[in-house]
C-alpha cells in the first residue's frame, strides 16, 4: 500500500503502512503425569501478534522497514532495518532482522501453515541486530546469505556487554530437479556461531502453541508484569556457556498443490563448566491444497509463500481455499547434566483461506513429553487462529 | 485518509491511517470530609488518549482496524478486529471491540459531549475479545447486535482461564416518532451475562474526569509502575463472583439542534459468598447547539455523531460552533455487604468546535459523595480538553 | 509523504506517515580512576531512537503531529500537538513539544551533526506539555517564541501536582551581517523559569553517547525494568528545589559549506535548603562539508537544517557527501553543597550522507572528568550511528 507523494516531482522517500494480527484461542487436555510435570495449563484467548509497520524506499536502491508488535503487553521491535540493494557484494541489510538460519524461520509468520513454527524454533538465533549480505543466484537456482551481529539482543534490538556478545550466521540454498513452476527440490544448509554477551543462552519451547496475557485484570489494568502463558514443555533453563554453535539442514519438495518440508538441526553448547551439551531437533511437514491452488515456492528467499485462493470468499458465493497440513516435530533437551525434557508433537491442521489476506487456522496437537525424573506424559491441544493482514 | 495503491489494478488491501489525541487538564476542590474520604486529589495535566490506527479493506466485504493507544505509560490495544460484512446472518466482527451494551459506550470517544462517559460506564463489559453479529434494520428503523466473548480481557485483548471466562452481550434499538432528519425518539435495551475467568469483577469510577501519570519523574524516566491518577470516588474493590448480569435501558430524543439522552442500568453480582448484590446507576443529559448546527443521529449505529460547524474557524473570520451541555449522573455501589459509596455528579459544559476535527471542551462537575461510614461530602472539578482527530 | 484522499472533494484532514531510526554502537576505554569513579561501562549496540509519526492538516491553518518512540523498551511520547497557524498573535501550538530554549535542542535529532546534543542538553526544559506562541519576523530576520507549560512532565506528557508544577520558556533570535544564502551571523537568547510540581529537578549527562537496553535476556523477554545503559558522567542527583531558572546565549556563523555554532548557559537552582546553586555549561562546534554542500540555515526556525548531497550514493557511482565536525563541550555540576562532577568533552566526527535520508556518523569522544573526591580521570569513546528517515 504505497503512499503517493503529492509532490510528484519528488519520488522519494516512499512510505506505506502494513500490518496484521493473529487472534488465537487454545484448549488443553493433559494426562495426570503431564499435569504433574508442567502444572495445569489454562485455556486461553489472545492476540499472538498485532503488528504495524512503515516501509518504503528513500532512494532507488535503499529501502527500509520499521515494524513493531503491540501484542502481549508491550510494544516491541520486530524488523527495523535499512537495506542497500545491488551493491557489488550483494544486498546489504543493517539493523534488526531474522538472521539467515532456518527455512521455517525465514518463512513469514503471515504465511505459516501451522499456528507456530516447530519446536526447533528455539534452535536458531532468529532476530538479532547486525549486518547481513545476501543475494539470489543470477539464474535463481539458489540463495546465499551471511550475517554478523551482536548477541543476544533483547526485544528492542539492544546488546550491552564488554566480553563477547558477537555472533554470525550463514545460509545456502539450492534448487535441484526443477520440472516446472513450483515443482522442484530445495536443499539448504545453515550454520551459526554465537558468543553470548552475558554468557547465557536458554533453549525453551511450548508444544507449538503460545498464549499469554497480563494477569492483572483490575480496572487500573496498567501493570505489565508478570506475563502468564502456556508453560514451556521443554526448557534447559539458563545455561552458562562460552559459545553455542547451531547447525541445520533444510530440504523441501514442491509438488504444485502439495509441499513437503523438513529440517534437522543441532545446538552444541560449550558450557562454562567445561561440558559440551548437544541438543538435536527435527521436524517434517506436509501440506496439501484441497482446492487445488499452488503452494508457491519463492525463489528469491528460498521459502514457500502465500496462498492465493482461486475462488475468494464473497457474500455472493466463492468459498476460499482449503488446505490440509500435518507435521511431526521433535526436540531433545536432555544432554550432559542438563535435564530439559524431550518432546515429540504430532499436529494435524486445516487452513481456510478466505482470500489472500484473511485466513482461519485449526490445529490439533498431540504432545508426547519425556521428563527424565517423572517419565512419559501426554497432552492434547486444540488451537484456532484468525489472521488478517494488509 | 485512504492510501492509494500505486498498482492501480490491485484494489485491495487498502490501508489508511487515523488517530486523535485528548489533552486534558483538571483542577479539584474538595471539602474537608471529601478529602478525608478520598485523600487529596492533585491537579493534573496529561494525555487522556493518544491513538493511532490503520484501517481499511482486504476485500469488497472484509474490513479491519488495528488501533492502539499510547497514553498513560503504555501502548495498549483499542479496537483490533476484522469484519465480514453482509453475511446471511448480518455483519460479523471478530476480535477486540466495544461490546454491544450502552448508548454512551457506543458513542465514539471522539464525539463525546462531555470529557468522560457518565459514571455508569463501569456498569458495562465494554471492550472484550470475541465475536459479534450485528446489523441495521432494512428500513433503518433500528439496530440489533449480539456478541459472545471471553471475559475479562486485559488491556491487550487476552483472557486465560480454565473455569468460566465467558460472557455475552446484546443490544436492540428502535426509532419511534420520526418527524424529519434528526427529529426522532430512540429506545434501546441492552443485556449482558458474564462468568469472569478468574471469578473477579470490580466496579469503580472517578467523578467523570480521569487524569493519570507515571510518577517516576527522574531522568531515567523509563519505569512504568505504578500509575497515579484521580482517586476513584466509588469503588467496590475486587469482588469474588460466580456471575454478573448487566441490564440497561436507553432513551433519547433528537430535536435537531438539541438532544436529550438518558440510560438506566443495573449490575447484579452473584457473590461467591452466596449473597446477591445489586448496583444501580443512571444518567440524563441535554445538549444544545448555540450556533444552530444539527446534532446528527447516526441510524446505522443508534447513537449521536459528529458536529460539523456551519462556520469553521479560520484566520480570516469563521468562529466555529458552540454547544451547551448539562448532565446529571448517579451510581450506588452500596449493597449487601459491599460499601462502595454512592455518587451523584452534576455537570455543566461548553464545547467549542473549531471544525469537524478540532474542539475544546470545558466541564464543571459538582460531585456529591456518600460514604456509609464517613457521611456526605462534596467536590468540585473544572476540566478542560483539547481534541484533534484525523 | 502525504496520503491523498480518494474523495478528492474532501481536502481535509490529511495524514502522512513519517519516521526514522538511529542504530548506535559504542566502545569505551576508561583509565583506572575513571573506572573507579563511574564503574565499568559496557560496550553496546542498540536502537537509540525508532520513531513513527502521523502528521497533517485538519484545516487550512490547523496542523498536527502524533509521534511516538519505540526504542529503549517502551513506547513513549515524542511530539504530540495541534498547531493553529497565523492567528493574530502568531502561531499557536498546544500539546507536548520541545520548549523554545536552545539552538541545539531545537535542531532536529534527524539533523544532528554529532551522535548526541552536547552535555548542555541537561540544562534545558526540552519537551514539556503546554502552549506556545511563536513566529518568524516578517522579513525573516529573526524568530520569537514564548511558552507556558506544566513542569516536570513524564515521558507520556503528564504532570500531576497541587503546588507548583508550572514553567515558562522564551527564545529570541536575530540574523546579523547577512551576505548571501547561508552566509550570516545568528544570535539568540533563551530564558526559562520553572517551579517543579514535586519540587525536584535533576541535572545529569553521559559523555555525549547514549546506549541502553533491557537486561532481561531470557526467552520470556517481556519484562521492562530496569534499564541498563551508559553511566552518567555528571549527575547532581535529585535536587529539592523551590525554583530553577535557565539562561542561554546562542551564536552561530554560517559560511556556506562551513558552520560554527556555540551556546553558553546557566542553571540557577534555589534549593529548599535555602542555598542557591549555579551550574554553568557551554559548547562550541564547527562543521565543514568536504564535498562542498551548503549547510543550510533555516530562517523559519533559527537553526541549521538538512544536508542534501550533490551526488547521492547509487549503485552506479555517486558517493554521497562527507562532513568533518569538531566540538568541545563543558559542564560543571559542582556548586554549593552539590558534588555533581565536572566534564569536558572533545569530539571529532565524520558524517557520510548517502542521500538526504540516509547517513552514517562516526564520533570519537575524549572525556575529562573531575570528581571532587576522587580527582581527574579520562575516558575515550568511539561511537557509530546508522540513520534512515522518511
mmCIF file of N, CA and C in Angstrom, chain B residues 115-166:
data_model
loop_
_atom_site.group_PDB
_atom_site.id
_atom_site.type_symbol
_atom_site.label_atom_id
_atom_site.label_comp_id
_atom_site.label_asym_id
_atom_site.label_seq_id
_atom_site.Cartn_x
_atom_site.Cartn_y
_atom_site.Cartn_z
ATOM 1 N N UNK B 115 -16.319 15.412 28.923
ATOM 2 C CA UNK B 115 -14.950 14.898 28.936
ATOM 3 C C UNK B 115 -14.926 13.379 29.029
ATOM 4 N N UNK B 116 -15.814 12.839 29.839
ATOM 5 C CA UNK B 116 -15.857 11.392 30.024
ATOM 6 C C UNK B 116 -17.291 10.897 29.900
ATOM 7 N N UNK B 117 -17.411 9.604 29.667
ATOM 8 C CA UNK B 117 -18.727 8.989 29.743
ATOM 9 C C UNK B 117 -19.213 9.084 31.192
ATOM 10 N N UNK B 118 -20.529 8.929 31.436
ATOM 11 C CA UNK B 118 -21.030 9.056 32.811
ATOM 12 C C UNK B 118 -20.520 7.926 33.712
ATOM 13 N N UNK B 119 -20.763 8.089 35.015
ATOM 14 C CA UNK B 119 -20.306 7.090 35.998
ATOM 15 C C UNK B 119 -20.818 5.692 35.704
ATOM 16 N N UNK B 120 -21.919 5.597 34.961
ATOM 17 C CA UNK B 120 -22.483 4.293 34.599
ATOM 18 C C UNK B 120 -21.553 3.499 33.682
ATOM 19 N N UNK B 121 -20.479 4.127 33.234
ATOM 20 C CA UNK B 121 -19.524 3.446 32.352
ATOM 21 C C UNK B 121 -18.919 2.214 33.004
ATOM 22 N N UNK B 122 -18.874 2.176 34.313
ATOM 23 C CA UNK B 122 -18.311 0.984 34.977
ATOM 24 C C UNK B 122 -19.285 -0.191 34.948
ATOM 25 N N UNK B 123 -20.547 0.079 34.562
ATOM 26 C CA UNK B 123 -21.575 -0.969 34.539
ATOM 27 C C UNK B 123 -21.746 -1.546 33.140
ATOM 28 N N UNK B 124 -20.656 -1.892 32.509
ATOM 29 C CA UNK B 124 -20.713 -2.376 31.139
ATOM 30 C C UNK B 124 -19.535 -3.288 30.870
ATOM 31 N N UNK B 125 -19.674 -4.283 29.984
ATOM 32 C CA UNK B 125 -18.488 -5.096 29.651
ATOM 33 C C UNK B 125 -17.473 -4.322 28.807
ATOM 34 N N UNK B 126 -17.913 -3.343 28.040
ATOM 35 C CA UNK B 126 -17.073 -2.536 27.157
ATOM 36 C C UNK B 126 -16.214 -3.409 26.247
ATOM 37 N N UNK B 127 -14.916 -3.099 26.124
ATOM 38 C CA UNK B 127 -14.114 -3.843 25.137
ATOM 39 C C UNK B 127 -13.733 -5.219 25.664
ATOM 40 N N UNK B 128 -14.134 -6.248 24.936
ATOM 41 C CA UNK B 128 -13.730 -7.619 25.207
ATOM 42 C C UNK B 128 -13.384 -8.270 23.876
ATOM 43 N N UNK B 129 -12.751 -9.425 23.930
ATOM 44 C CA UNK B 129 -12.327 -10.120 22.713
ATOM 45 C C UNK B 129 -13.305 -11.234 22.394
ATOM 46 N N UNK B 130 -13.913 -11.172 21.213
ATOM 47 C CA UNK B 130 -14.889 -12.186 20.851
ATOM 48 C C UNK B 130 -15.439 -12.009 19.466
ATOM 49 N N UNK B 131 -16.695 -12.393 19.311
ATOM 50 C CA UNK B 131 -17.356 -12.433 18.006
ATOM 51 C C UNK B 131 -18.705 -11.741 18.130
ATOM 52 N N UNK B 132 -19.052 -10.887 17.160
ATOM 53 C CA UNK B 132 -20.327 -10.176 17.206
ATOM 54 C C UNK B 132 -21.027 -10.257 15.859
ATOM 55 N N UNK B 133 -22.318 -10.523 15.901
ATOM 56 C CA UNK B 133 -23.193 -10.391 14.736
ATOM 57 C C UNK B 133 -24.053 -9.158 14.954
ATOM 58 N N UNK B 134 -24.194 -8.328 13.906
ATOM 59 C CA UNK B 134 -24.987 -7.115 14.089
ATOM 60 C C UNK B 134 -25.433 -6.588 12.744
ATOM 61 N N UNK B 135 -26.468 -5.762 12.792
ATOM 62 C CA UNK B 135 -26.925 -5.138 11.554
ATOM 63 C C UNK B 135 -27.920 -4.025 11.879
ATOM 64 N N UNK B 136 -28.216 -3.270 10.852
ATOM 65 C CA UNK B 136 -29.252 -2.252 10.923
ATOM 66 C C UNK B 136 -30.491 -2.812 10.237
ATOM 67 N N UNK B 137 -31.677 -2.496 10.740
ATOM 68 C CA UNK B 137 -32.892 -2.973 10.076
ATOM 69 C C UNK B 137 -32.963 -2.400 8.660
ATOM 70 N N UNK B 138 -33.545 -3.150 7.725
ATOM 71 C CA UNK B 138 -33.539 -2.695 6.320
ATOM 72 C C UNK B 138 -34.102 -1.289 6.136
ATOM 73 N N UNK B 139 -35.126 -0.933 6.904
ATOM 74 C CA UNK B 139 -35.687 0.426 6.775
ATOM 75 C C UNK B 139 -34.989 1.407 7.716
ATOM 76 N N UNK B 140 -33.893 0.999 8.288
ATOM 77 C CA UNK B 140 -33.087 1.841 9.193
ATOM 78 C C UNK B 140 -33.873 2.298 10.412
ATOM 79 N N UNK B 141 -34.882 1.536 10.784
ATOM 80 C CA UNK B 141 -35.694 1.934 11.933
ATOM 81 C C UNK B 141 -35.140 1.388 13.245
ATOM 82 N N UNK B 142 -33.956 0.757 13.185
ATOM 83 C CA UNK B 142 -33.397 0.231 14.419
ATOM 84 C C UNK B 142 -32.152 -0.585 14.127
ATOM 85 N N UNK B 143 -31.521 -1.063 15.183
ATOM 86 C CA UNK B 143 -30.323 -1.888 15.042
ATOM 87 C C UNK B 143 -30.418 -3.065 15.993
ATOM 88 N N UNK B 144 -29.667 -4.115 15.689
ATOM 89 C CA UNK B 144 -29.550 -5.236 16.621
ATOM 90 C C UNK B 144 -28.112 -5.726 16.617
ATOM 91 N N UNK B 145 -27.702 -6.300 17.736
ATOM 92 C CA UNK B 145 -26.361 -6.856 17.846
ATOM 93 C C UNK B 145 -26.348 -7.902 18.940
ATOM 94 N N UNK B 146 -25.591 -8.968 18.711
ATOM 95 C CA UNK B 146 -25.399 -9.988 19.737
ATOM 96 C C UNK B 146 -23.960 -10.488 19.662
ATOM 97 N N UNK B 147 -23.340 -10.646 20.814
ATOM 98 C CA UNK B 147 -21.922 -10.985 20.829
ATOM 99 C C UNK B 147 -21.608 -11.976 21.929
ATOM 100 N N UNK B 148 -20.620 -12.826 21.664
ATOM 101 C CA UNK B 148 -20.044 -13.711 22.675
ATOM 102 C C UNK B 148 -18.562 -13.451 22.767
ATOM 103 N N UNK B 149 -18.020 -13.564 23.956
ATOM 104 C CA UNK B 149 -16.616 -13.212 24.138
ATOM 105 C C UNK B 149 -16.072 -13.949 25.341
ATOM 106 N N UNK B 150 -14.743 -13.945 25.457
ATOM 107 C CA UNK B 150 -14.124 -14.410 26.684
ATOM 108 C C UNK B 150 -14.002 -13.206 27.604
ATOM 109 N N UNK B 151 -14.163 -13.451 28.921
ATOM 110 C CA UNK B 151 -14.304 -12.374 29.887
ATOM 111 C C UNK B 151 -13.495 -12.726 31.131
ATOM 112 N N UNK B 152 -12.668 -11.885 31.627
ATOM 113 C CA UNK B 152 -12.461 -10.471 31.469
ATOM 114 C C UNK B 152 -11.133 -10.282 30.767
ATOM 115 N N UNK B 153 -11.117 -9.629 29.646
ATOM 116 C CA UNK B 153 -9.881 -9.471 28.898
ATOM 117 C C UNK B 153 -9.025 -8.361 29.505
ATOM 118 N N UNK B 154 -7.703 -8.497 29.350
ATOM 119 C CA UNK B 154 -6.809 -7.446 29.828
ATOM 120 C C UNK B 154 -6.697 -6.334 28.775
ATOM 121 N N UNK B 155 -5.785 -5.422 28.986
ATOM 122 C CA UNK B 155 -5.643 -4.283 28.081
ATOM 123 C C UNK B 155 -5.068 -4.659 26.725
ATOM 124 N N UNK B 156 -4.745 -5.928 26.548
ATOM 125 C CA UNK B 156 -4.140 -6.371 25.303
ATOM 126 C C UNK B 156 -4.978 -7.460 24.637
ATOM 127 N N UNK B 157 -6.217 -7.603 25.125
ATOM 128 C CA UNK B 157 -7.150 -8.499 24.465
ATOM 129 C C UNK B 157 -7.057 -9.949 24.869
ATOM 130 N N UNK B 158 -6.374 -10.254 25.978
ATOM 131 C CA UNK B 158 -6.127 -11.636 26.351
ATOM 132 C C UNK B 158 -6.967 -12.087 27.541
ATOM 133 N N UNK B 159 -7.343 -13.353 27.520
ATOM 134 C CA UNK B 159 -8.022 -13.997 28.651
ATOM 135 C C UNK B 159 -7.394 -15.374 28.798
ATOM 136 N N UNK B 160 -7.242 -15.825 30.012
ATOM 137 C CA UNK B 160 -6.508 -17.050 30.276
ATOM 138 C C UNK B 160 -7.127 -17.685 31.496
ATOM 139 N N UNK B 161 -7.943 -18.705 31.328
ATOM 140 C CA UNK B 161 -8.658 -19.277 32.465
ATOM 141 C C UNK B 161 -9.277 -20.598 32.071
ATOM 142 N N UNK B 162 -9.267 -21.547 33.016
ATOM 143 C CA UNK B 162 -9.858 -22.856 32.743
ATOM 144 C C UNK B 162 -11.346 -22.889 33.044
ATOM 145 N N UNK B 163 -11.744 -22.265 34.147
ATOM 146 C CA UNK B 163 -13.147 -22.346 34.554
ATOM 147 C C UNK B 163 -13.800 -21.006 34.278
ATOM 148 N N UNK B 164 -14.848 -21.040 33.493
ATOM 149 C CA UNK B 164 -15.533 -19.798 33.159
ATOM 150 C C UNK B 164 -14.718 -18.972 32.205
ATOM 151 N N UNK B 165 -14.890 -17.663 32.315
ATOM 152 C CA UNK B 165 -14.170 -16.793 31.410
ATOM 153 C C UNK B 165 -14.934 -16.508 30.142
ATOM 154 N N UNK B 166 -16.272 -16.616 30.216
ATOM 155 C CA UNK B 166 -17.098 -16.350 29.044
ATOM 156 C C UNK B 166 -18.158 -15.300 29.360
#
